[in-house]
């Protein structure tokens, strides 16, 4: 994984497989952020495969960067990582262009809202509605 600090931007370029082992490296990438840096670019062109753990680490990196007030852009989505995102989100279809259709922030919100919608549907079908 390559991490470069370029002016007001940080560029993270992982390569190979984004999986469980990537978490610590991704988190350390933000350890030296200064007040001068405003943007985080994650270039996934060299990431051929990603599993659910890798996706969760990427989402965690995004959440942490936003708390640091960094603008985040993830680019270079390859077919398998896009399919992983689609599968996790429950979007049907082979090679769905999930990485192209959703920004990572939008995808994160989609995942965060999914359990709430499922709970609301379950509460309604079970005949129980939440109290105001």
PDB file of C-alpha atoms in Angstrom:
ATOM      1  CA  UNK A   1       0.000   0.000   0.000  1.00  0.00           C
ATOM      2  CA  UNK A   2       1.417   3.330  -1.048  1.00  0.00           C
ATOM      3  CA  UNK A   3       0.563   6.497   0.922  1.00  0.00           C
ATOM      4  CA  UNK A   4       1.651   9.887  -0.401  1.00  0.00           C
ATOM      5  CA  UNK A   5       1.129  13.328   1.089  1.00  0.00           C
ATOM      6  CA  UNK A   6       0.950  15.824  -1.788  1.00  0.00           C
ATOM      7  CA  UNK A   7       0.272  19.408  -0.732  1.00  0.00           C
ATOM      8  CA  UNK A   8      -3.254  19.492   0.662  1.00  0.00           C
ATOM      9  CA  UNK A   9      -4.042  15.918  -0.439  1.00  0.00           C
ATOM     10  CA  UNK A  10      -3.337  12.396   0.718  1.00  0.00           C
ATOM     11  CA  UNK A  11      -3.228   9.647  -1.906  1.00  0.00           C
ATOM     12  CA  UNK A  12      -3.677   6.034  -0.789  1.00  0.00           C
ATOM     13  CA  UNK A  13      -3.004   3.391  -3.444  1.00  0.00           C
ATOM     14  CA  UNK A  14      -3.628  -0.149  -2.215  1.00  0.00           C
ATOM     15  CA  UNK A  15      -2.692  -3.057  -4.482  1.00  0.00           C
ATOM     16  CA  UNK A  16      -3.675  -6.706  -4.774  1.00  0.00           C
ATOM     17  CA  UNK A  17      -6.385  -7.834  -2.387  1.00  0.00           C
ATOM     18  CA  UNK A  18      -8.227  -5.579   0.035  1.00  0.00           C
ATOM     19  CA  UNK A  19      -9.102  -7.924   2.892  1.00  0.00           C
ATOM     20  CA  UNK A  20      -8.921  -8.347   6.657  1.00  0.00           C
ATOM     21  CA  UNK A  21      -5.196  -7.585   6.719  1.00  0.00           C
ATOM     22  CA  UNK A  22      -5.687  -4.149   5.153  1.00  0.00           C
ATOM     23  CA  UNK A  23      -7.392  -2.606   8.165  1.00  0.00           C
ATOM     24  CA  UNK A  24      -4.347  -1.653  10.206  1.00  0.00           C
ATOM     25  CA  UNK A  25      -2.478  -0.299   7.185  1.00  0.00           C
ATOM     26  CA  UNK A  26      -5.477   1.781   6.057  1.00  0.00           C
ATOM     27  CA  UNK A  27      -5.940   3.233   9.525  1.00  0.00           C
ATOM     28  CA  UNK A  28      -2.258   4.143   9.855  1.00  0.00           C
ATOM     29  CA  UNK A  29      -2.523   6.052   6.577  1.00  0.00           C
ATOM     30  CA  UNK A  30      -4.343   8.849   8.419  1.00  0.00           C
ATOM     31  CA  UNK A  31      -2.030   8.958  11.453  1.00  0.00           C
ATOM     32  CA  UNK A  32       0.028  11.854  10.101  1.00  0.00           C
ATOM     33  CA  UNK A  33      -2.712  14.070   8.703  1.00  0.00           C
ATOM     34  CA  UNK A  34      -2.042  17.752   9.289  1.00  0.00           C
ATOM     35  CA  UNK A  35      -4.415  20.695   9.419  1.00  0.00           C
ATOM     36  CA  UNK A  36      -3.204  21.658   5.918  1.00  0.00           C
ATOM     37  CA  UNK A  37      -4.558  18.507   4.272  1.00  0.00           C
ATOM     38  CA  UNK A  38      -8.103  18.669   3.007  1.00  0.00           C
ATOM     39  CA  UNK A  39      -8.550  15.789   0.566  1.00  0.00           C
ATOM     40  CA  UNK A  40      -8.167  12.019   0.700  1.00  0.00           C
ATOM     41  CA  UNK A  41      -7.984  10.170  -2.597  1.00  0.00           C
ATOM     42  CA  UNK A  42      -8.134   6.375  -2.530  1.00  0.00           C
ATOM     43  CA  UNK A  43      -7.064   4.892  -5.864  1.00  0.00           C
ATOM     44  CA  UNK A  44      -8.322   1.313  -6.270  1.00  0.00           C
ATOM     45  CA  UNK A  45      -7.003   0.721  -9.809  1.00  0.00           C
ATOM     46  CA  UNK A  46      -4.569  -1.926  -8.528  1.00  0.00           C
ATOM     47  CA  UNK A  47      -7.076  -3.688  -6.246  1.00  0.00           C
ATOM     48  CA  UNK A  48      -8.220  -6.746  -8.160  1.00  0.00           C
ATOM     49  CA  UNK A  49     -10.206  -8.338  -5.327  1.00  0.00           C
ATOM     50  CA  UNK A  50     -11.918  -7.190  -2.164  1.00  0.00           C
ATOM     51  CA  UNK A  51     -13.837  -9.152   0.426  1.00  0.00           C
ATOM     52  CA  UNK A  52     -16.385  -7.938   2.970  1.00  0.00           C
ATOM     53  CA  UNK A  53     -13.650  -7.270   5.540  1.00  0.00           C
ATOM     54  CA  UNK A  54     -11.817  -5.084   3.024  1.00  0.00           C
ATOM     55  CA  UNK A  55     -15.022  -3.186   2.257  1.00  0.00           C
ATOM     56  CA  UNK A  56     -15.684  -2.623   5.960  1.00  0.00           C
ATOM     57  CA  UNK A  57     -12.118  -1.343   6.427  1.00  0.00           C
ATOM     58  CA  UNK A  58     -12.609   1.022   3.485  1.00  0.00           C
ATOM     59  CA  UNK A  59     -15.892   2.293   4.951  1.00  0.00           C
ATOM     60  CA  UNK A  60     -14.211   2.759   8.342  1.00  0.00           C
ATOM     61  CA  UNK A  61     -11.384   4.729   6.692  1.00  0.00           C
ATOM     62  CA  UNK A  62     -13.991   6.920   5.008  1.00  0.00           C
ATOM     63  CA  UNK A  63     -15.829   7.538   8.282  1.00  0.00           C
ATOM     64  CA  UNK A  64     -12.570   8.407  10.081  1.00  0.00           C
ATOM     65  CA  UNK A  65     -11.466  10.754   7.272  1.00  0.00           C
ATOM     66  CA  UNK A  66     -14.796  12.586   7.378  1.00  0.00           C
ATOM     67  CA  UNK A  67     -14.427  13.102  11.130  1.00  0.00           C
ATOM     68  CA  UNK A  68     -11.063  14.694  10.332  1.00  0.00           C
ATOM     69  CA  UNK A  69     -12.911  16.976   7.895  1.00  0.00           C
ATOM     70  CA  UNK A  70     -11.247  15.460   4.825  1.00  0.00           C
ATOM     71  CA  UNK A  71     -13.107  15.264   1.542  1.00  0.00           C
ATOM     72  CA  UNK A  72     -12.918  11.681   0.308  1.00  0.00           C
ATOM     73  CA  UNK A  73     -12.849  10.385  -3.247  1.00  0.00           C
ATOM     74  CA  UNK A  74     -12.499   6.702  -4.088  1.00  0.00           C
ATOM     75  CA  UNK A  75     -11.679   5.990  -7.709  1.00  0.00           C
ATOM     76  CA  UNK A  76     -10.593   3.136  -9.972  1.00  0.00           C
ATOM     77  CA  UNK A  77     -13.182   0.545  -8.940  1.00  0.00           C
ATOM     78  CA  UNK A  78     -12.448  -2.820 -10.562  1.00  0.00           C
ATOM     79  CA  UNK A  79     -15.236  -5.333 -11.413  1.00  0.00           C
ATOM     80  CA  UNK A  80     -14.827  -7.718  -8.467  1.00  0.00           C
ATOM     81  CA  UNK A  81     -14.777  -4.996  -5.754  1.00  0.00           C
ATOM     82  CA  UNK A  82     -17.838  -3.425  -7.407  1.00  0.00           C
ATOM     83  CA  UNK A  83     -19.573  -6.808  -7.315  1.00  0.00           C
ATOM     84  CA  UNK A  84     -18.640  -7.183  -3.638  1.00  0.00           C
ATOM     85  CA  UNK A  85     -20.285  -3.814  -2.900  1.00  0.00           C
ATOM     86  CA  UNK A  86     -23.392  -4.817  -4.867  1.00  0.00           C
ATOM     87  CA  UNK A  87     -23.674  -8.151  -3.053  1.00  0.00           C
ATOM     88  CA  UNK A  88     -23.308  -6.546   0.381  1.00  0.00           C
ATOM     89  CA  UNK A  89     -25.929  -3.914  -0.507  1.00  0.00           C
ATOM     90  CA  UNK A  90     -28.321  -6.515  -1.926  1.00  0.00           C
ATOM     91  CA  UNK A  91     -28.251  -5.012  -5.412  1.00  0.00           C
ATOM     92  CA  UNK A  92     -28.974  -7.782  -7.920  1.00  0.00           C
ATOM     93  CA  UNK A  93     -27.152  -8.356 -11.160  1.00  0.00           C
ATOM     94  CA  UNK A  94     -23.720  -9.405 -12.272  1.00  0.00           C
ATOM     95  CA  UNK A  95     -20.966  -6.804 -12.219  1.00  0.00           C
ATOM     96  CA  UNK A  96     -23.243  -4.048 -11.065  1.00  0.00           C
ATOM     97  CA  UNK A  97     -21.378  -0.743 -11.394  1.00  0.00           C
ATOM     98  CA  UNK A  98     -21.913  -0.019  -7.716  1.00  0.00           C
ATOM     99  CA  UNK A  99     -18.617   1.801  -7.251  1.00  0.00           C
ATOM    100  CA  UNK A 100     -19.501   4.055 -10.159  1.00  0.00           C
ATOM    101  CA  UNK A 101     -23.121   4.616  -9.134  1.00  0.00           C
ATOM    102  CA  UNK A 102     -22.529   5.357  -5.470  1.00  0.00           C
ATOM    103  CA  UNK A 103     -19.930   7.492  -3.832  1.00  0.00           C
ATOM    104  CA  UNK A 104     -18.521   5.683  -0.842  1.00  0.00           C
ATOM    105  CA  UNK A 105     -20.453   8.046   1.445  1.00  0.00           C
ATOM    106  CA  UNK A 106     -23.685   7.258  -0.401  1.00  0.00           C
ATOM    107  CA  UNK A 107     -22.960   3.560  -0.238  1.00  0.00           C
ATOM    108  CA  UNK A 108     -22.226   3.821   3.486  1.00  0.00           C
ATOM    109  CA  UNK A 109     -25.571   5.560   4.053  1.00  0.00           C
ATOM    110  CA  UNK A 110     -27.293   2.852   1.975  1.00  0.00           C
ATOM    111  CA  UNK A 111     -25.828   0.169   4.234  1.00  0.00           C
ATOM    112  CA  UNK A 112     -26.578   2.084   7.431  1.00  0.00           C
ATOM    113  CA  UNK A 113     -30.221   2.649   6.429  1.00  0.00           C
ATOM    114  CA  UNK A 114     -30.792  -0.949   5.317  1.00  0.00           C
ATOM    115  CA  UNK A 115     -31.124  -2.453   8.847  1.00  0.00           C
ATOM    116  CA  UNK A 116     -33.431   0.386   9.893  1.00  0.00           C
ATOM    117  CA  UNK A 117     -35.738  -0.225   6.909  1.00  0.00           C
ATOM    118  CA  UNK A 118     -35.732  -3.965   7.619  1.00  0.00           C
ATOM    119  CA  UNK A 119     -36.628  -3.310  11.258  1.00  0.00           C
ATOM    120  CA  UNK A 120     -39.446  -0.969  10.276  1.00  0.00           C
ATOM    121  CA  UNK A 121     -40.861  -3.538   7.832  1.00  0.00           C
ATOM    122  CA  UNK A 122     -40.560  -6.256  10.463  1.00  0.00           C
ATOM    123  CA  UNK A 123     -42.265  -4.117  13.109  1.00  0.00           C
ATOM    124  CA  UNK A 124     -45.110  -3.365  10.718  1.00  0.00           C
ATOM    125  CA  UNK A 125     -45.640  -6.980   9.671  1.00  0.00           C
ATOM    126  CA  UNK A 126     -45.480  -8.147  13.289  1.00  0.00           C
ATOM    127  CA  UNK A 127     -48.282  -5.711  14.125  1.00  0.00           C
ATOM    128  CA  UNK A 128     -46.068  -3.539  16.307  1.00  0.00           C
ATOM    129  CA  UNK A 129     -45.426   0.063  15.502  1.00  0.00           C
ATOM    130  CA  UNK A 130     -42.825   2.172  17.314  1.00  0.00           C
ATOM    131  CA  UNK A 131     -44.094   4.595  19.907  1.00  0.00           C
ATOM    132  CA  UNK A 132     -43.819   8.287  18.972  1.00  0.00           C
TER     133      UNK A 132
END
